[in-house]
Amino acid sequence: MPLRRACRLISPVLSLLVVGACAGGTPAASPEAVPVRAAPAEPAPAPDASGLPSGFAEQFAAADLRARAVSFWLQCTATVARLRAEGTYGPAARAPRAIVCERTADGVPVGGVYDIDSAYTTVRRLQLVRLDGARPRFTEPLDTARLARAAKLARDVAVLVRPTWNKRGRPFSVVPVTVADGALEAWVIPRATKARSIVTGGDAGYTRDAAGALQLLADRTATWTQLNLSPTGPLRLYSSVRDVAAVSDLVSARFHAELGRAVTVSTPLVVSTLVPGLDPATGSRFVWQHSRVPGR
């Protein structure tokens, strides 16, 4: 076949590859070789321009995770207690007494009741409902072994701290918390002793070590302070912790933000404010904004 006719039959894309041959039958000159060069080194990360202490963001996120878990548990247990009294889990007089509050992997809030043996190893009569609608039954599997471990940890911590807290006249709740790596913790959260008051600081956190003994994670009981709480207006909490606020302070902040109040938590180094906005990592309707205290 003549060369010119063959060139007319070649597709436009391929014609770019053979344009030298079709232009007169002589091969196109090879392009000059380009030497390979090493990619430039990655630029060094820019220094943190926020002025916040090193590691603050990670430490605050960890404390806030615990605070969100505690806040959910406190609200959920009150809801489940009311549902039990209303007969949601059967006649109130015969319904199980222990309360469980969970969020599923996709964030669905679940609450229910159960019985457990004295050794805290076997869960019985577990009944669950979803808390995000008309309270339908929740029948998906739940890790009852982990539930039993969490309940035992909370019970053991309550037994440990009760004598001291009762002697000081300080009511408290012990809340089981699952942290990011799946480990179980129990947090002692102080409660106010009178109406229209709020407690700052005063919390304590525990876990179990490899041998099964209780291990203290944080002890802020010496910072316990009860303040009068105004019924309306912005709320500012002063936390005694140097940079990352106490878990109990973050719990109070989230609780009152949900009620529609503007809330700020201050430490000697950082001011943190809850503002409306969607946190994609947690689904929360509020996000934290931080700024360093000038001159610190």
PDB file of C-alpha atoms in Angstrom:
ATOM      1  CA  MET A   1       0.000   0.000   0.000  1.00  0.00           C
ATOM      2  CA  PRO A   2       1.396   3.457  -0.859  1.00  0.00           C
ATOM      3  CA  LEU A   3       2.724   5.306   2.150  1.00  0.00           C
ATOM      4  CA  ARG A   4       0.464   8.341   1.668  1.00  0.00           C
ATOM      5  CA  ARG A   5      -2.700   6.158   1.571  1.00  0.00           C
ATOM      6  CA  ALA A   6      -1.609   4.302   4.683  1.00  0.00           C
ATOM      7  CA  CYS A   7      -1.113   7.566   6.490  1.00  0.00           C
ATOM      8  CA  ARG A   8      -4.709   8.654   5.750  1.00  0.00           C
ATOM      9  CA  LEU A   9      -6.009   5.441   7.440  1.00  0.00           C
ATOM     10  CA  ILE A  10      -4.094   5.885  10.666  1.00  0.00           C
ATOM     11  CA  SER A  11      -6.134   7.244  13.599  1.00  0.00           C
ATOM     12  CA  PRO A  12      -5.490  10.853  14.627  1.00  0.00           C
ATOM     13  CA  VAL A  13      -3.879   9.729  17.905  1.00  0.00           C
ATOM     14  CA  LEU A  14      -1.506   7.314  16.251  1.00  0.00           C
ATOM     15  CA  SER A  15      -0.770   9.831  13.491  1.00  0.00           C
ATOM     16  CA  LEU A  16       1.031  11.941  16.069  1.00  0.00           C
ATOM     17  CA  LEU A  17       3.407   9.056  16.594  1.00  0.00           C
ATOM     18  CA  VAL A  18       4.158   8.531  12.912  1.00  0.00           C
ATOM     19  CA  VAL A  19       3.900  12.086  11.648  1.00  0.00           C
ATOM     20  CA  GLY A  20       7.606  12.044  10.750  1.00  0.00           C
ATOM     21  CA  ALA A  21       7.184   8.966   8.538  1.00  0.00           C
ATOM     22  CA  CYS A  22       4.093  10.320   6.745  1.00  0.00           C
ATOM     23  CA  ALA A  23       5.716  13.640   6.045  1.00  0.00           C
ATOM     24  CA  GLY A  24       8.089  12.199   3.515  1.00  0.00           C
ATOM     25  CA  GLY A  25       9.096   8.725   4.523  1.00  0.00           C
ATOM     26  CA  THR A  26      12.068   9.666   6.687  1.00  0.00           C
ATOM     27  CA  PRO A  27      11.941   8.742  10.383  1.00  0.00           C
ATOM     28  CA  ALA A  28      11.580  11.563  12.893  1.00  0.00           C
ATOM     29  CA  ALA A  29      14.682  12.509  14.790  1.00  0.00           C
ATOM     30  CA  SER A  30      14.831  11.131  18.322  1.00  0.00           C
ATOM     31  CA  PRO A  31      14.455  13.766  21.015  1.00  0.00           C
ATOM     32  CA  GLU A  32      17.526  14.583  23.012  1.00  0.00           C
ATOM     33  CA  ALA A  33      17.883  12.560  26.179  1.00  0.00           C
ATOM     34  CA  VAL A  34      17.021  14.465  29.390  1.00  0.00           C
ATOM     35  CA  PRO A  35      19.058  13.459  32.421  1.00  0.00           C
ATOM     36  CA  VAL A  36      17.074  12.208  35.447  1.00  0.00           C
ATOM     37  CA  ARG A  37      17.166  14.598  38.349  1.00  0.00           C
ATOM     38  CA  ALA A  38      16.395  13.904  41.981  1.00  0.00           C
ATOM     39  CA  ALA A  39      13.168  15.426  43.292  1.00  0.00           C
ATOM     40  CA  PRO A  40      13.719  18.430  45.537  1.00  0.00           C
ATOM     41  CA  ALA A  41      13.650  17.723  49.231  1.00  0.00           C
ATOM     42  CA  GLU A  42      10.312  18.169  50.981  1.00  0.00           C
ATOM     43  CA  PRO A  43      10.155  21.518  52.723  1.00  0.00           C
ATOM     44  CA  ALA A  44      10.303  21.412  56.485  1.00  0.00           C
ATOM     45  CA  PRO A  45       6.859  21.708  58.112  1.00  0.00           C
ATOM     46  CA  ALA A  46       5.926  25.235  58.977  1.00  0.00           C
ATOM     47  CA  PRO A  47       6.110  26.027  62.688  1.00  0.00           C
ATOM     48  CA  ASP A  48       2.824  26.128  64.589  1.00  0.00           C
ATOM     49  CA  ALA A  49       1.590  29.689  64.215  1.00  0.00           C
ATOM     50  CA  SER A  50      -1.206  29.251  66.769  1.00  0.00           C
ATOM     51  CA  GLY A  51       1.119  29.752  69.717  1.00  0.00           C
ATOM     52  CA  LEU A  52      -0.514  26.830  71.539  1.00  0.00           C
ATOM     53  CA  PRO A  53       1.661  24.588  73.723  1.00  0.00           C
ATOM     54  CA  SER A  54       3.311  21.621  72.005  1.00  0.00           C
ATOM     55  CA  GLY A  55       0.973  18.628  71.839  1.00  0.00           C
ATOM     56  CA  PHE A  56      -1.987  20.659  73.063  1.00  0.00           C
ATOM     57  CA  ALA A  57      -4.341  19.722  70.210  1.00  0.00           C
ATOM     58  CA  GLU A  58      -3.891  15.983  70.711  1.00  0.00           C
ATOM     59  CA  GLN A  59      -4.160  16.184  74.501  1.00  0.00           C
ATOM     60  CA  PHE A  60      -7.256  18.380  74.333  1.00  0.00           C
ATOM     61  CA  ALA A  61      -8.924  16.042  71.823  1.00  0.00           C
ATOM     62  CA  ALA A  62      -8.300  13.097  74.148  1.00  0.00           C
ATOM     63  CA  ALA A  63      -9.785  14.953  77.136  1.00  0.00           C
ATOM     64  CA  ASP A  64     -12.747  16.106  75.067  1.00  0.00           C
ATOM     65  CA  LEU A  65     -13.407  12.540  73.880  1.00  0.00           C
ATOM     66  CA  ARG A  66     -13.734  11.516  77.525  1.00  0.00           C
ATOM     67  CA  ALA A  67     -15.917  14.542  78.248  1.00  0.00           C
ATOM     68  CA  ARG A  68     -18.296  13.743  75.392  1.00  0.00           C
ATOM     69  CA  ALA A  69     -18.579  10.142  76.597  1.00  0.00           C
ATOM     70  CA  VAL A  70     -19.284  11.276  80.170  1.00  0.00           C
ATOM     71  CA  SER A  71     -21.823  13.890  79.051  1.00  0.00           C
ATOM     72  CA  PHE A  72     -23.677  11.311  76.932  1.00  0.00           C
ATOM     73  CA  TRP A  73     -23.657   8.788  79.777  1.00  0.00           C
ATOM     74  CA  LEU A  74     -25.048  11.268  82.313  1.00  0.00           C
ATOM     75  CA  GLN A  75     -27.898  12.306  80.012  1.00  0.00           C
ATOM     76  CA  CYS A  76     -28.545   8.763  78.797  1.00  0.00           C
ATOM     77  CA  THR A  77     -28.768   7.194  82.250  1.00  0.00           C
ATOM     78  CA  ALA A  78     -31.362   9.754  83.315  1.00  0.00           C
ATOM     79  CA  THR A  79     -33.397   8.952  80.190  1.00  0.00           C
ATOM     80  CA  VAL A  80     -33.140   5.186  80.731  1.00  0.00           C
ATOM     81  CA  ALA A  81     -34.169   5.527  84.395  1.00  0.00           C
ATOM     82  CA  ARG A  82     -37.282   7.435  83.291  1.00  0.00           C
ATOM     83  CA  LEU A  83     -38.080   4.852  80.596  1.00  0.00           C
ATOM     84  CA  ARG A  84     -37.722   2.052  83.141  1.00  0.00           C
ATOM     85  CA  ALA A  85     -40.106   3.831  85.508  1.00  0.00           C
ATOM     86  CA  GLU A  86     -42.578   4.212  82.624  1.00  0.00           C
ATOM     87  CA  GLY A  87     -42.515   0.476  81.882  1.00  0.00           C
ATOM     88  CA  THR A  88     -40.460   0.485  78.672  1.00  0.00           C
ATOM     89  CA  TYR A  89     -38.481  -2.523  79.918  1.00  0.00           C
ATOM     90  CA  GLY A  90     -41.434  -4.270  81.532  1.00  0.00           C
ATOM     91  CA  PRO A  91     -43.081  -3.639  84.906  1.00  0.00           C
ATOM     92  CA  ALA A  92     -40.848  -1.219  86.757  1.00  0.00           C
ATOM     93  CA  ALA A  93     -40.815  -3.270  89.970  1.00  0.00           C
ATOM     94  CA  ARG A  94     -39.367  -6.307  88.168  1.00  0.00           C
ATOM     95  CA  ALA A  95     -37.201  -4.635  85.491  1.00  0.00           C
ATOM     96  CA  PRO A  96     -33.404  -5.014  85.766  1.00  0.00           C
ATOM     97  CA  ARG A  97     -31.721  -2.259  87.781  1.00  0.00           C
ATOM     98  CA  ALA A  98     -28.318  -1.825  86.127  1.00  0.00           C
ATOM     99  CA  ILE A  99     -28.191   0.704  83.270  1.00  0.00           C
ATOM    100  CA  VAL A 100     -26.172   0.551  80.078  1.00  0.00           C
ATOM    101  CA  CYS A 101     -25.601   3.431  77.651  1.00  0.00           C
ATOM    102  CA  GLU A 102     -23.749   2.895  74.373  1.00  0.00           C
ATOM    103  CA  ARG A 103     -23.216   4.351  70.940  1.00  0.00           C
ATOM    104  CA  THR A 104     -23.008   1.935  68.037  1.00  0.00           C
ATOM    105  CA  ALA A 105     -20.151   2.079  65.538  1.00  0.00           C
ATOM    106  CA  ASP A 106     -22.253   4.371  63.344  1.00  0.00           C
ATOM    107  CA  GLY A 107     -23.198   6.671  66.227  1.00  0.00           C
ATOM    108  CA  VAL A 108     -26.682   5.405  67.143  1.00  0.00           C
ATOM    109  CA  PRO A 109     -27.425   6.065  70.849  1.00  0.00           C
ATOM    110  CA  VAL A 110     -28.652   2.970  72.666  1.00  0.00           C
ATOM    111  CA  GLY A 111     -29.797   2.610  76.251  1.00  0.00           C
ATOM    112  CA  GLY A 112     -31.115  -0.211  78.352  1.00  0.00           C
ATOM    113  CA  VAL A 113     -31.126  -2.245  81.529  1.00  0.00           C
ATOM    114  CA  TYR A 114     -29.609  -5.532  82.644  1.00  0.00           C
ATOM    115  CA  ASP A 115     -28.818  -7.761  85.588  1.00  0.00           C
ATOM    116  CA  ILE A 116     -25.315  -8.933  86.457  1.00  0.00           C
ATOM    117  CA  ASP A 117     -23.963 -11.516  88.882  1.00  0.00           C
ATOM    118  CA  SER A 118     -22.035 -10.552  92.012  1.00  0.00           C
ATOM    119  CA  ALA A 119     -18.706 -11.418  90.365  1.00  0.00           C
ATOM    120  CA  TYR A 120     -19.485  -9.067  87.478  1.00  0.00           C
ATOM    121  CA  THR A 121     -18.866 -11.708  84.843  1.00  0.00           C
ATOM    122  CA  THR A 122     -22.299 -12.635  83.460  1.00  0.00           C
ATOM    123  CA  VAL A 123     -24.895 -10.227  82.019  1.00  0.00           C
ATOM    124  CA  ARG A 124     -28.519 -11.355  82.111  1.00  0.00           C
ATOM    125  CA  ARG A 125     -31.877  -9.989  80.962  1.00  0.00           C
ATOM    126  CA  LEU A 126     -30.287  -7.321  78.790  1.00  0.00           C
ATOM    127  CA  GLN A 127     -32.914  -5.099  77.156  1.00  0.00           C
ATOM    128  CA  LEU A 128     -32.013  -2.232  74.827  1.00  0.00           C
ATOM    129  CA  VAL A 129     -33.861   0.483  72.907  1.00  0.00           C
ATOM    130  CA  ARG A 130     -32.687   3.075  70.441  1.00  0.00           C
ATOM    131  CA  LEU A 131     -32.748   6.585  71.893  1.00  0.00           C
ATOM    132  CA  ASP A 132     -32.844   8.534  68.624  1.00  0.00           C
ATOM    133  CA  GLY A 133     -36.533   8.144  67.794  1.00  0.00           C
ATOM    134  CA  ALA A 134     -39.633   6.331  68.956  1.00  0.00           C
ATOM    135  CA  ARG A 135     -37.619   4.010  71.255  1.00  0.00           C
ATOM    136  CA  PRO A 136     -37.764   0.856  69.097  1.00  0.00           C
ATOM    137  CA  ARG A 137     -36.122  -2.273  70.439  1.00  0.00           C
ATOM    138  CA  PHE A 138     -32.433  -2.657  69.643  1.00  0.00           C
ATOM    139  CA  THR A 139     -31.575  -6.280  68.933  1.00  0.00           C
ATOM    140  CA  GLU A 140     -28.119  -6.123  67.370  1.00  0.00           C
ATOM    141  CA  PRO A 141     -25.314  -7.938  69.221  1.00  0.00           C
ATOM    142  CA  LEU A 142     -23.610  -6.142  72.123  1.00  0.00           C
ATOM    143  CA  ASP A 143     -20.291  -7.145  73.653  1.00  0.00           C
ATOM    144  CA  THR A 144     -21.591  -8.235  77.049  1.00  0.00           C
ATOM    145  CA  ALA A 145     -18.117  -9.300  78.230  1.00  0.00           C
ATOM    146  CA  ARG A 146     -16.852  -5.735  77.763  1.00  0.00           C
ATOM    147  CA  LEU A 147     -20.042  -4.426  79.402  1.00  0.00           C
ATOM    148  CA  ALA A 148     -19.340  -6.602  82.439  1.00  0.00           C
ATOM    149  CA  ARG A 149     -15.722  -5.400  82.637  1.00  0.00           C
ATOM    150  CA  ALA A 150     -16.801  -1.767  82.415  1.00  0.00           C
ATOM    151  CA  ALA A 151     -19.440  -2.249  85.107  1.00  0.00           C
ATOM    152  CA  LYS A 152     -16.939  -3.954  87.415  1.00  0.00           C
ATOM    153  CA  LEU A 153     -14.362  -1.211  86.879  1.00  0.00           C
ATOM    154  CA  ALA A 154     -16.926   1.479  87.724  1.00  0.00           C
ATOM    155  CA  ARG A 155     -18.079  -0.466  90.804  1.00  0.00           C
ATOM    156  CA  ASP A 156     -14.510  -0.994  92.068  1.00  0.00           C
ATOM    157  CA  VAL A 157     -13.634   2.685  91.596  1.00  0.00           C
ATOM    158  CA  ALA A 158     -16.820   3.737  93.430  1.00  0.00           C
ATOM    159  CA  VAL A 159     -15.925   1.443  96.336  1.00  0.00           C
ATOM    160  CA  LEU A 160     -12.402   2.890  96.428  1.00  0.00           C
ATOM    161  CA  VAL A 161     -13.320   6.589  96.484  1.00  0.00           C
ATOM    162  CA  ARG A 162     -16.624   6.533  98.358  1.00  0.00           C
ATOM    163  CA  PRO A 163     -15.222   6.785 101.921  1.00  0.00           C
ATOM    164  CA  THR A 164     -13.151   9.881 101.145  1.00  0.00           C
ATOM    165  CA  TRP A 165     -15.806  11.602  99.045  1.00  0.00           C
ATOM    166  CA  ASN A 166     -18.550  10.890 101.580  1.00  0.00           C
ATOM    167  CA  LYS A 167     -16.342  12.225 104.388  1.00  0.00           C
ATOM    168  CA  ARG A 168     -15.929  15.464 102.422  1.00  0.00           C
ATOM    169  CA  GLY A 169     -19.649  15.656 101.662  1.00  0.00           C
ATOM    170  CA  ARG A 170     -19.110  15.515  97.912  1.00  0.00           C
ATOM    171  CA  PRO A 171     -21.614  13.622  95.774  1.00  0.00           C
ATOM    172  CA  PHE A 172     -20.219  12.022  92.637  1.00  0.00           C
ATOM    173  CA  SER A 173     -20.912   9.725  89.697  1.00  0.00           C
ATOM    174  CA  VAL A 174     -18.521   7.092  88.375  1.00  0.00           C
ATOM    175  CA  VAL A 175     -18.753   6.866  84.594  1.00  0.00           C
ATOM    176  CA  PRO A 176     -17.237   4.051  82.496  1.00  0.00           C
ATOM    177  CA  VAL A 177     -15.510   5.384  79.382  1.00  0.00           C
ATOM    178  CA  THR A 178     -14.031   3.622  76.364  1.00  0.00           C
ATOM    179  CA  VAL A 179     -11.123   5.643  74.956  1.00  0.00           C
ATOM    180  CA  ALA A 180      -9.795   5.787  71.398  1.00  0.00           C
ATOM    181  CA  ASP A 181      -7.610   2.662  71.642  1.00  0.00           C
ATOM    182  CA  GLY A 182     -10.471   0.609  73.095  1.00  0.00           C
ATOM    183  CA  ALA A 183      -9.145   0.663  76.661  1.00  0.00           C
ATOM    184  CA  LEU A 184     -11.625   1.009  79.524  1.00  0.00           C
ATOM    185  CA  GLU A 185     -11.459   3.830  82.054  1.00  0.00           C
ATOM    186  CA  ALA A 186     -13.692   5.011  84.879  1.00  0.00           C
ATOM    187  CA  TRP A 187     -14.010   8.705  85.726  1.00  0.00           C
ATOM    188  CA  VAL A 188     -15.186  10.100  89.041  1.00  0.00           C
ATOM    189  CA  ILE A 189     -17.256  13.171  88.164  1.00  0.00           C
ATOM    190  CA  PRO A 190     -18.235  15.513  91.027  1.00  0.00           C
ATOM    191  CA  ARG A 191     -21.809  16.767  91.376  1.00  0.00           C
ATOM    192  CA  ALA A 192     -22.964  20.007  92.949  1.00  0.00           C
ATOM    193  CA  THR A 193     -24.342  19.898  96.488  1.00  0.00           C
ATOM    194  CA  LYS A 194     -26.935  22.611  95.952  1.00  0.00           C
ATOM    195  CA  ALA A 195     -29.203  23.900  93.214  1.00  0.00           C
ATOM    196  CA  ARG A 196     -27.997  26.491  90.692  1.00  0.00           C
ATOM    197  CA  SER A 197     -24.382  25.634  91.386  1.00  0.00           C
ATOM    198  CA  ILE A 198     -21.585  24.167  89.328  1.00  0.00           C
ATOM    199  CA  VAL A 199     -18.428  22.306  90.321  1.00  0.00           C
ATOM    200  CA  THR A 200     -15.167  22.970  88.524  1.00  0.00           C
ATOM    201  CA  GLY A 201     -12.276  20.528  88.658  1.00  0.00           C
ATOM    202  CA  GLY A 202     -12.380  17.800  91.282  1.00  0.00           C
ATOM    203  CA  ASP A 203     -12.423  14.796  88.934  1.00  0.00           C
ATOM    204  CA  ALA A 204     -10.302  11.650  88.949  1.00  0.00           C
ATOM    205  CA  GLY A 205      -9.676   8.944  86.361  1.00  0.00           C
ATOM    206  CA  TYR A 206      -8.781   5.272  86.784  1.00  0.00           C
ATOM    207  CA  THR A 207      -8.012   2.222  84.651  1.00  0.00           C
ATOM    208  CA  ARG A 208      -6.709  -1.284  85.301  1.00  0.00           C
ATOM    209  CA  ASP A 209      -3.091  -2.266  84.852  1.00  0.00           C
ATOM    210  CA  ALA A 210      -1.933  -5.557  83.331  1.00  0.00           C
ATOM    211  CA  ALA A 211      -2.210  -7.276  86.723  1.00  0.00           C
ATOM    212  CA  GLY A 212      -5.829  -6.152  87.185  1.00  0.00           C
ATOM    213  CA  ALA A 213      -5.141  -3.552  89.882  1.00  0.00           C
ATOM    214  CA  LEU A 214      -6.676  -0.072  89.730  1.00  0.00           C
ATOM    215  CA  GLN A 215      -4.298   2.493  88.278  1.00  0.00           C
ATOM    216  CA  LEU A 216      -4.743   6.228  88.826  1.00  0.00           C
ATOM    217  CA  LEU A 217      -4.707   8.243  85.588  1.00  0.00           C
ATOM    218  CA  ALA A 218      -5.483  11.702  86.949  1.00  0.00           C
ATOM    219  CA  ASP A 219      -6.360  13.125  90.362  1.00  0.00           C
ATOM    220  CA  ARG A 220      -7.768  16.644  90.505  1.00  0.00           C
ATOM    221  CA  THR A 221      -9.790  16.203  93.692  1.00  0.00           C
ATOM    222  CA  ALA A 222      -7.782  18.992  95.357  1.00  0.00           C
ATOM    223  CA  THR A 223      -9.103  21.474  92.770  1.00  0.00           C
ATOM    224  CA  TRP A 224     -12.802  20.859  93.633  1.00  0.00           C
ATOM    225  CA  THR A 225     -14.598  24.229  93.660  1.00  0.00           C
ATOM    226  CA  GLN A 226     -18.339  24.896  93.794  1.00  0.00           C
ATOM    227  CA  LEU A 227     -19.651  28.141  92.323  1.00  0.00           C
ATOM    228  CA  ASN A 228     -23.026  29.793  91.985  1.00  0.00           C
ATOM    229  CA  LEU A 229     -24.434  29.420  88.478  1.00  0.00           C
ATOM    230  CA  SER A 230     -26.362  32.257  86.863  1.00  0.00           C
ATOM    231  CA  PRO A 231     -29.505  30.979  85.098  1.00  0.00           C
ATOM    232  CA  THR A 232     -28.766  32.705  81.795  1.00  0.00           C
ATOM    233  CA  GLY A 233     -26.005  34.452  79.871  1.00  0.00           C
ATOM    234  CA  PRO A 234     -22.502  33.444  78.806  1.00  0.00           C
ATOM    235  CA  LEU A 235     -20.712  30.952  81.021  1.00  0.00           C
ATOM    236  CA  ARG A 236     -16.960  31.050  81.689  1.00  0.00           C
ATOM    237  CA  LEU A 237     -15.307  28.218  83.555  1.00  0.00           C
ATOM    238  CA  TYR A 238     -11.837  28.631  85.051  1.00  0.00           C
ATOM    239  CA  SER A 239      -9.959  25.348  85.135  1.00  0.00           C
ATOM    240  CA  SER A 240      -7.001  24.939  87.469  1.00  0.00           C
ATOM    241  CA  VAL A 241      -5.145  22.657  85.047  1.00  0.00           C
ATOM    242  CA  ARG A 242      -2.217  24.455  83.409  1.00  0.00           C
ATOM    243  CA  ASP A 243      -3.131  23.989  79.726  1.00  0.00           C
ATOM    244  CA  VAL A 244      -5.692  21.252  78.892  1.00  0.00           C
ATOM    245  CA  ALA A 245      -8.840  21.740  80.964  1.00  0.00           C
ATOM    246  CA  ALA A 246     -10.090  19.063  83.374  1.00  0.00           C
ATOM    247  CA  VAL A 247     -12.482  16.450  81.986  1.00  0.00           C
ATOM    248  CA  SER A 248     -15.204  17.568  84.394  1.00  0.00           C
ATOM    249  CA  ASP A 249     -14.891  21.167  83.150  1.00  0.00           C
ATOM    250  CA  LEU A 250     -15.275  20.038  79.539  1.00  0.00           C
ATOM    251  CA  VAL A 251     -18.315  17.973  80.556  1.00  0.00           C
ATOM    252  CA  SER A 252     -19.942  21.055  82.087  1.00  0.00           C
ATOM    253  CA  ALA A 253     -19.033  23.126  79.045  1.00  0.00           C
ATOM    254  CA  ARG A 254     -20.691  20.714  76.625  1.00  0.00           C
ATOM    255  CA  PHE A 255     -23.766  20.293  78.825  1.00  0.00           C
ATOM    256  CA  HIS A 256     -24.444  24.033  79.004  1.00  0.00           C
ATOM    257  CA  ALA A 257     -23.585  24.604  75.333  1.00  0.00           C
ATOM    258  CA  GLU A 258     -26.301  22.075  74.465  1.00  0.00           C
ATOM    259  CA  LEU A 259     -28.686  24.248  76.488  1.00  0.00           C
ATOM    260  CA  GLY A 260     -27.881  27.191  74.238  1.00  0.00           C
ATOM    261  CA  ARG A 261     -25.358  29.080  76.341  1.00  0.00           C
ATOM    262  CA  ALA A 262     -22.101  30.544  75.082  1.00  0.00           C
ATOM    263  CA  VAL A 263     -19.383  28.684  76.993  1.00  0.00           C
ATOM    264  CA  THR A 264     -15.684  29.396  77.442  1.00  0.00           C
ATOM    265  CA  VAL A 265     -13.184  27.320  79.413  1.00  0.00           C
ATOM    266  CA  SER A 266     -10.002  29.076  80.543  1.00  0.00           C
ATOM    267  CA  THR A 267      -6.768  27.637  81.870  1.00  0.00           C
ATOM    268  CA  PRO A 268      -3.693  29.680  82.820  1.00  0.00           C
ATOM    269  CA  LEU A 269      -2.328  29.158  79.282  1.00  0.00           C
ATOM    270  CA  VAL A 270      -5.264  28.648  76.893  1.00  0.00           C
ATOM    271  CA  VAL A 271      -8.779  29.978  76.356  1.00  0.00           C
ATOM    272  CA  SER A 272     -11.126  27.484  74.680  1.00  0.00           C
ATOM    273  CA  THR A 273     -14.587  28.403  73.385  1.00  0.00           C
ATOM    274  CA  LEU A 274     -17.355  26.149  72.105  1.00  0.00           C
ATOM    275  CA  VAL A 275     -18.948  27.577  68.972  1.00  0.00           C
ATOM    276  CA  PRO A 276     -21.720  26.187  66.735  1.00  0.00           C
ATOM    277  CA  GLY A 277     -20.391  24.076  63.881  1.00  0.00           C
ATOM    278  CA  LEU A 278     -20.204  20.495  62.707  1.00  0.00           C
ATOM    279  CA  ASP A 279     -17.249  18.448  63.868  1.00  0.00           C
ATOM    280  CA  PRO A 280     -16.806  15.862  61.073  1.00  0.00           C
ATOM    281  CA  ALA A 281     -14.745  13.580  63.291  1.00  0.00           C
ATOM    282  CA  THR A 282     -17.386  13.222  66.016  1.00  0.00           C
ATOM    283  CA  GLY A 283     -20.653  14.502  64.557  1.00  0.00           C
ATOM    284  CA  SER A 284     -20.874  17.058  67.349  1.00  0.00           C
ATOM    285  CA  ARG A 285     -22.831  20.254  66.670  1.00  0.00           C
ATOM    286  CA  PHE A 286     -20.118  22.305  68.393  1.00  0.00           C
ATOM    287  CA  VAL A 287     -16.422  22.783  67.736  1.00  0.00           C
ATOM    288  CA  TRP A 288     -13.677  24.193  69.943  1.00  0.00           C
ATOM    289  CA  GLN A 289     -11.703  27.309  69.153  1.00  0.00           C
ATOM    290  CA  HIS A 290      -8.481  27.871  71.095  1.00  0.00           C
ATOM    291  CA  SER A 291      -6.242  30.854  71.712  1.00  0.00           C
ATOM    292  CA  ARG A 292      -3.227  31.288  73.915  1.00  0.00           C
ATOM    293  CA  VAL A 293      -3.475  33.678  76.854  1.00  0.00           C
ATOM    294  CA  PRO A 294      -1.452  36.769  75.900  1.00  0.00           C
ATOM    295  CA  GLY A 295       1.891  36.987  77.651  1.00  0.00           C
ATOM    296  CA  ARG A 296       1.874  33.322  78.730  1.00  0.00           C
TER     297      ARG A 296
END
